[in-house]
């Protein structure tokens, strides 16, 4: 997700500020307007600090994170959770139920077996063992004691983009608390557009999954969350098959049939949860899910590179490009 306009120059002491940092294994950026430069810098610093905090809490690779502790201990005993993480697990289970299991953070039971840098995929035997541990119904929450327990010894969870959706939601709230009314915050494929661009919408680009320097659509947006899931960020190809990080929980393999899914919704948890759900469910079932949700829209690019818009975007006539059929 990228704003396609350049930052505007300062006017009457106010101005556009932008900062980008590497957090949560991805690029995190904030662009905002502030009438006071120092106040704007303080708002950006508060957002980046909270992003770092979320990363230290929810990282699946940092051994000291709360999520890593869950993965180490929850198969043998209930693990007490912070209110924040307990709430996120509740929301994750909500989207699992809504999507009939297409969204499932226990996918990590198989997802952990892939190494995209080393181009390693699990064997059939490894996948068979891992699939037995996948299943959101086996992620057992105790609302009275605020604990989680795994119903299978091989289970692992990974919030992935869901944590980033949460992070951009929190970032928008932090910016509002600092008096910021015009901003875009992005964490990887998840973003939140706060207000407009001082009298006009933010024009937000959706990239071409096969040509990273090209865009397939430009959407005029304000006050909305946007998440994109695709087969092009972390992947490798072997014998004509693309192995990517969006895992179908039912198979433990990369989901196929779509190149990317972009969801617009009121909050980042919804946009992220549905972008993964639609990608796994495929075009027909995924679009039916989108159309059943109030205030949700989608742009889906299928395996042939054809764009499909939900009904709420057809009338908006977004500017679009021609995605590559590669």
Short mmCIF file of C-alpha atoms in Angstrom, two decimals:
data_model
loop_
_atom_site.label_atom_id
_atom_site.label_comp_id
_atom_site.label_asym_id
_atom_site.label_seq_id
_atom_site.Cartn_x
_atom_site.Cartn_y
_atom_site.Cartn_z
CA UNK A 1 0.00 0.00 0.00
CA UNK A 2 1.56 3.27 -1.10
CA UNK A 3 0.29 6.85 -1.29
CA UNK A 4 0.97 7.92 -4.88
CA UNK A 5 1.27 11.66 -4.11
CA UNK A 6 4.52 13.26 -2.97
CA UNK A 7 4.50 14.86 0.47
CA UNK A 8 3.33 18.47 0.35
CA UNK A 9 5.64 21.27 1.56
CA UNK A 10 5.15 22.99 4.90
CA UNK A 11 2.56 25.76 5.00
CA UNK A 12 2.32 28.42 7.76
CA UNK A 13 4.47 26.45 10.15
CA UNK A 14 2.70 23.16 9.47
CA UNK A 15 3.89 20.46 7.16
CA UNK A 16 3.96 16.87 6.02
CA UNK A 17 6.25 14.54 7.93
CA UNK A 18 7.24 11.00 6.99
CA UNK A 19 9.30 8.29 8.66
CA UNK A 20 9.99 4.68 7.73
CA UNK A 21 11.55 1.98 9.91
CA UNK A 22 12.10 -1.79 9.77
CA UNK A 23 9.88 -3.35 12.45
CA UNK A 24 8.01 -6.68 12.70
CA UNK A 25 10.07 -8.08 9.85
CA UNK A 26 8.69 -5.52 7.42
CA UNK A 27 8.68 -1.86 6.49
CA UNK A 28 6.63 0.39 8.80
CA UNK A 29 5.88 3.92 7.62
CA UNK A 30 3.96 6.92 8.89
CA UNK A 31 3.11 10.00 6.84
CA UNK A 32 1.11 12.78 8.47
CA UNK A 33 0.28 16.46 8.50
CA UNK A 34 0.92 18.42 11.66
CA UNK A 35 0.48 22.12 12.32
CA UNK A 36 3.50 21.87 14.62
CA UNK A 37 6.58 19.95 13.56
CA UNK A 38 7.60 18.95 17.09
CA UNK A 39 4.11 17.66 17.84
CA UNK A 40 4.09 15.70 14.60
CA UNK A 41 7.48 14.15 15.33
CA UNK A 42 6.26 13.18 18.81
CA UNK A 43 3.20 11.49 17.30
CA UNK A 44 5.35 9.51 14.87
CA UNK A 45 7.73 8.50 17.66
CA UNK A 46 4.80 7.26 19.75
CA UNK A 47 3.55 5.13 16.85
CA UNK A 48 6.98 3.61 16.19
CA UNK A 49 7.46 2.85 19.89
CA UNK A 50 4.13 1.03 20.00
CA UNK A 51 5.01 -0.91 16.85
CA UNK A 52 8.23 -2.04 18.56
CA UNK A 53 6.29 -3.04 21.66
CA UNK A 54 3.84 -5.12 19.63
CA UNK A 55 6.75 -6.80 17.85
CA UNK A 56 8.39 -7.75 21.16
CA UNK A 57 5.06 -9.11 22.41
CA UNK A 58 3.81 -10.96 19.33
CA UNK A 59 6.89 -12.00 17.38
CA UNK A 60 7.01 -15.75 16.65
CA UNK A 61 10.82 -15.66 16.38
CA UNK A 62 11.83 -13.60 19.43
CA UNK A 63 12.30 -16.16 22.20
CA UNK A 64 11.25 -13.72 24.93
CA UNK A 65 7.95 -12.71 23.29
CA UNK A 66 4.61 -13.59 24.81
CA UNK A 67 3.68 -15.47 21.64
CA UNK A 68 6.85 -17.59 21.79
CA UNK A 69 6.09 -18.46 25.40
CA UNK A 70 2.64 -19.65 24.34
CA UNK A 71 4.15 -21.85 21.63
CA UNK A 72 6.60 -23.35 24.12
CA UNK A 73 4.19 -24.02 26.98
CA UNK A 74 0.54 -24.14 25.88
CA UNK A 75 0.61 -27.76 24.75
CA UNK A 76 1.38 -28.89 28.31
CA UNK A 77 -0.39 -26.33 30.51
CA UNK A 78 -2.68 -23.29 30.37
CA UNK A 79 -0.71 -20.08 29.74
CA UNK A 80 -1.87 -16.80 31.27
CA UNK A 81 -2.21 -14.02 28.71
CA UNK A 82 -2.09 -10.25 28.70
CA UNK A 83 -5.46 -8.65 28.05
CA UNK A 84 -4.19 -7.42 24.69
CA UNK A 85 -3.12 -10.81 23.39
CA UNK A 86 -6.15 -12.59 24.83
CA UNK A 87 -8.37 -10.15 22.94
CA UNK A 88 -6.49 -10.77 19.71
CA UNK A 89 -6.84 -14.53 20.05
CA UNK A 90 -10.57 -14.08 20.61
CA UNK A 91 -10.80 -12.01 17.43
CA UNK A 92 -8.72 -14.57 15.53
CA UNK A 93 -11.15 -17.32 16.53
CA UNK A 94 -14.04 -15.10 15.41
CA UNK A 95 -12.58 -14.87 11.90
CA UNK A 96 -11.83 -18.60 11.89
CA UNK A 97 -15.49 -19.33 12.56
CA UNK A 98 -16.68 -16.68 10.09
CA UNK A 99 -14.50 -18.10 7.31
CA UNK A 100 -15.14 -21.79 8.06
CA UNK A 101 -11.48 -22.21 8.94
CA UNK A 102 -9.94 -20.43 5.95
CA UNK A 103 -8.41 -18.02 8.46
CA UNK A 104 -6.64 -20.01 11.16
CA UNK A 105 -3.60 -18.88 13.15
CA UNK A 106 -2.79 -22.53 13.92
CA UNK A 107 -1.64 -22.77 10.28
CA UNK A 108 1.80 -22.17 11.81
CA UNK A 109 1.88 -25.84 12.80
CA UNK A 110 2.69 -26.40 9.12
CA UNK A 111 3.86 -22.91 8.21
CA UNK A 112 6.89 -23.22 10.48
CA UNK A 113 8.19 -26.02 8.23
CA UNK A 114 8.73 -23.70 5.25
CA UNK A 115 11.96 -21.75 4.78
CA UNK A 116 11.54 -19.24 1.97
CA UNK A 117 15.13 -18.01 2.06
CA UNK A 118 16.53 -21.52 1.83
CA UNK A 119 13.72 -22.57 -0.54
CA UNK A 120 12.72 -25.48 1.64
CA UNK A 121 9.26 -27.06 1.70
CA UNK A 122 8.16 -29.85 4.07
CA UNK A 123 8.03 -33.46 2.99
CA UNK A 124 4.72 -35.28 2.67
CA UNK A 125 5.38 -37.06 5.97
CA UNK A 126 6.16 -33.78 7.74
CA UNK A 127 2.99 -32.21 6.34
CA UNK A 128 0.84 -35.13 7.43
CA UNK A 129 2.09 -34.78 11.00
CA UNK A 130 1.67 -30.99 10.97
CA UNK A 131 -1.87 -31.08 9.55
CA UNK A 132 -3.02 -33.09 12.55
CA UNK A 133 -2.09 -30.14 14.77
CA UNK A 134 -3.92 -27.51 12.69
CA UNK A 135 -7.40 -26.57 13.79
CA UNK A 136 -8.73 -23.42 15.42
CA UNK A 137 -11.16 -25.53 17.48
CA UNK A 138 -8.11 -26.88 19.35
CA UNK A 139 -7.04 -23.38 20.43
CA UNK A 140 -8.69 -23.38 23.85
CA UNK A 141 -9.34 -20.06 25.58
CA UNK A 142 -10.49 -19.77 29.20
CA UNK A 143 -12.29 -16.42 29.59
CA UNK A 144 -12.46 -16.69 33.38
CA UNK A 145 -8.73 -17.14 33.90
CA UNK A 146 -7.60 -15.43 30.65
CA UNK A 147 -5.50 -18.40 29.59
CA UNK A 148 -4.86 -20.36 26.42
CA UNK A 149 -4.12 -24.04 25.98
CA UNK A 150 -3.35 -26.11 22.89
CA UNK A 151 -5.43 -29.21 22.25
CA UNK A 152 -2.63 -30.90 20.29
CA UNK A 153 1.04 -31.27 21.25
CA UNK A 154 2.32 -30.23 17.83
CA UNK A 155 0.26 -27.05 17.59
CA UNK A 156 1.85 -23.66 16.93
CA UNK A 157 0.26 -20.26 16.33
CA UNK A 158 1.45 -17.23 14.39
CA UNK A 159 -0.49 -13.98 14.29
CA UNK A 160 1.47 -12.78 11.24
CA UNK A 161 -0.43 -10.05 9.44
CA UNK A 162 -3.12 -10.10 12.11
CA UNK A 163 -0.64 -8.49 14.52
CA UNK A 164 0.14 -5.89 11.87
CA UNK A 165 -3.57 -5.16 11.40
CA UNK A 166 -3.80 -4.65 15.15
CA UNK A 167 -0.70 -2.44 15.02
CA UNK A 168 -2.13 -0.06 12.40
CA UNK A 169 -5.41 0.16 14.32
CA UNK A 170 -3.48 1.15 17.43
CA UNK A 171 -1.38 3.57 15.42
CA UNK A 172 -4.49 5.36 14.17
CA UNK A 173 -5.77 5.66 17.74
CA UNK A 174 -2.40 7.01 18.92
CA UNK A 175 -2.33 9.59 16.13
CA UNK A 176 -5.85 10.73 16.97
CA UNK A 177 -4.78 11.07 20.59
CA UNK A 178 -1.99 13.38 19.45
CA UNK A 179 -4.44 15.53 17.53
CA UNK A 180 -3.43 14.25 14.09
CA UNK A 181 -6.27 14.29 11.55
CA UNK A 182 -4.52 13.53 8.26
CA UNK A 183 -2.21 10.50 8.06
CA UNK A 184 -1.40 7.14 6.51
CA UNK A 185 0.31 4.44 8.54
CA UNK A 186 1.45 1.16 6.95
CA UNK A 187 3.00 -2.04 8.26
CA UNK A 188 3.78 -4.37 5.39
CA UNK A 189 0.53 -5.15 3.60
CA UNK A 190 -1.66 -3.55 6.29
CA UNK A 191 -2.44 0.14 6.47
CA UNK A 192 -4.80 2.69 7.95
CA UNK A 193 -5.83 5.90 6.19
CA UNK A 194 -6.71 8.55 8.78
CA UNK A 195 -8.86 11.39 7.50
CA UNK A 196 -8.24 12.88 4.08
CA UNK A 197 -5.23 14.58 2.53
CA UNK A 198 -6.24 18.08 3.59
CA UNK A 199 -9.25 18.53 1.36
CA UNK A 200 -8.86 15.62 -1.03
CA UNK A 201 -8.71 11.85 -0.67
CA UNK A 202 -5.53 9.89 -0.33
CA UNK A 203 -4.86 8.10 -3.62
CA UNK A 204 -3.68 4.64 -2.57
CA UNK A 205 -2.09 2.27 -5.06
CA UNK A 206 -2.57 -1.50 -5.31
CA UNK A 207 0.55 -3.08 -6.80
CA UNK A 208 0.73 -5.57 -9.61
CA UNK A 209 1.58 -8.99 -8.10
CA UNK A 210 3.89 -9.87 -10.99
CA UNK A 211 5.42 -6.46 -11.79
CA UNK A 212 6.45 -4.73 -8.56
CA UNK A 213 7.07 -1.40 -10.28
CA UNK A 214 3.51 -1.30 -11.69
CA UNK A 215 0.11 -0.68 -10.09
CA UNK A 216 -3.21 -2.25 -11.04
CA UNK A 217 -5.55 0.17 -9.28
CA UNK A 218 -5.51 3.51 -7.50
CA UNK A 219 -8.22 4.06 -4.89
CA UNK A 220 -9.28 7.44 -3.45
CA UNK A 221 -9.57 6.68 0.28
CA UNK A 222 -10.11 8.27 3.67
CA UNK A 223 -10.82 6.89 7.16
CA UNK A 224 -10.44 3.23 6.21
CA UNK A 225 -8.18 0.24 6.84
CA UNK A 226 -6.69 -1.67 3.94
CA UNK A 227 -4.95 -5.05 3.84
CA UNK A 228 -3.42 -6.94 0.94
CA UNK A 229 -2.50 -10.62 0.97
CA UNK A 230 -0.60 -12.01 -2.00
CA UNK A 231 1.61 -14.76 -3.31
CA UNK A 232 4.54 -12.47 -4.10
CA UNK A 233 6.10 -11.21 -0.85
CA UNK A 234 7.68 -14.37 0.56
CA UNK A 235 7.90 -17.18 -1.97
CA UNK A 236 10.08 -19.45 -4.05
CA UNK A 237 9.36 -21.53 -7.14
CA UNK A 238 10.27 -25.13 -7.82
CA UNK A 239 9.31 -27.20 -10.84
CA UNK A 240 6.75 -24.60 -11.85
CA UNK A 241 5.06 -24.49 -8.44
CA UNK A 242 5.01 -21.33 -6.34
CA UNK A 243 5.47 -21.85 -2.61
CA UNK A 244 4.35 -18.75 -0.71
CA UNK A 245 3.51 -17.81 2.85
CA UNK A 246 -0.32 -17.72 2.65
CA UNK A 247 -1.02 -21.25 3.86
CA UNK A 248 -4.31 -23.08 3.41
CA UNK A 249 -4.97 -24.53 6.88
CA UNK A 250 -6.77 -27.53 5.43
CA UNK A 251 -3.78 -28.68 3.36
CA UNK A 252 -0.77 -27.09 5.04
CA UNK A 253 0.28 -25.95 1.57
CA UNK A 254 0.33 -22.57 -0.12
CA UNK A 255 -3.15 -21.53 -1.23
CA UNK A 256 -3.55 -21.36 -5.00
CA UNK A 257 -6.04 -19.79 -7.38
CA UNK A 258 -5.43 -16.10 -6.65
CA UNK A 259 -2.51 -13.72 -6.92
CA UNK A 260 -3.64 -11.10 -4.44
CA UNK A 261 -6.58 -9.93 -2.34
CA UNK A 262 -7.04 -6.36 -1.11
CA UNK A 263 -9.70 -5.70 1.51
CA UNK A 264 -11.09 -2.34 2.66
CA UNK A 265 -12.80 -2.28 6.06
CA UNK A 266 -13.39 -0.10 9.10
CA UNK A 267 -10.45 -1.57 11.03
CA UNK A 268 -7.21 -3.39 10.33
CA UNK A 269 -8.13 -6.61 12.12
CA UNK A 270 -11.15 -7.00 9.87
CA UNK A 271 -9.30 -6.13 6.68
CA UNK A 272 -6.43 -8.49 7.53
CA UNK A 273 -8.64 -11.35 8.71
CA UNK A 274 -10.75 -11.16 5.58
CA UNK A 275 -7.84 -10.73 3.16
CA UNK A 276 -6.36 -14.04 4.30
CA UNK A 277 -9.81 -15.68 4.37
CA UNK A 278 -10.64 -14.64 0.82
CA UNK A 279 -7.22 -15.65 -0.50
CA UNK A 280 -7.63 -19.16 0.90
CA UNK A 281 -11.31 -19.56 -0.04
CA UNK A 282 -10.80 -18.46 -3.64
CA UNK A 283 -12.66 -16.06 -5.89
CA UNK A 284 -16.27 -17.27 -5.77
CA UNK A 285 -16.52 -18.22 -2.10
CA UNK A 286 -14.29 -15.34 -1.07
CA UNK A 287 -16.41 -12.73 -2.82
CA UNK A 288 -19.55 -14.20 -1.28
CA UNK A 289 -17.95 -13.73 2.12
CA UNK A 290 -17.05 -10.12 1.31
CA UNK A 291 -20.55 -9.31 0.07
CA UNK A 292 -22.02 -10.72 3.29
CA UNK A 293 -20.08 -8.23 5.42
CA UNK A 294 -21.29 -4.67 5.93
CA UNK A 295 -18.74 -1.96 5.19
CA UNK A 296 -16.28 -4.33 3.48
CA UNK A 297 -15.01 -4.21 -0.11
CA UNK A 298 -12.42 -6.14 -2.08
CA UNK A 299 -10.19 -6.13 -5.12
CA UNK A 300 -9.18 -9.66 -6.09
CA UNK A 301 -6.62 -10.57 -8.75
CA UNK A 302 -7.08 -14.12 -9.97
CA UNK A 303 -4.47 -16.58 -11.21
CA UNK A 304 -4.75 -15.19 -14.76
CA UNK A 305 -4.16 -11.62 -13.61
CA UNK A 306 -7.78 -10.49 -14.03
CA UNK A 307 -9.15 -7.93 -11.55
CA UNK A 308 -12.47 -8.53 -9.77
CA UNK A 309 -14.20 -5.83 -7.70
CA UNK A 310 -16.80 -6.22 -4.98
CA UNK A 311 -20.11 -4.46 -5.59
CA UNK A 312 -19.22 -1.49 -3.40
CA UNK A 313 -16.25 -0.61 -5.60
CA UNK A 314 -17.88 -1.07 -8.99
CA UNK A 315 -19.69 2.26 -8.73
CA UNK A 316 -16.59 4.02 -7.46
CA UNK A 317 -14.83 3.30 -10.77
CA UNK A 318 -11.32 3.17 -9.32
CA UNK A 319 -8.47 4.11 -11.62
CA UNK A 320 -6.87 0.89 -12.74
CA UNK A 321 -3.99 -0.48 -14.70
CA UNK A 322 -3.56 -3.72 -16.62
CA UNK A 323 -2.02 -6.43 -14.48
CA UNK A 324 0.48 -8.72 -16.12
CA UNK A 325 -0.68 -12.19 -17.15
CA UNK A 326 2.52 -13.97 -16.26
#
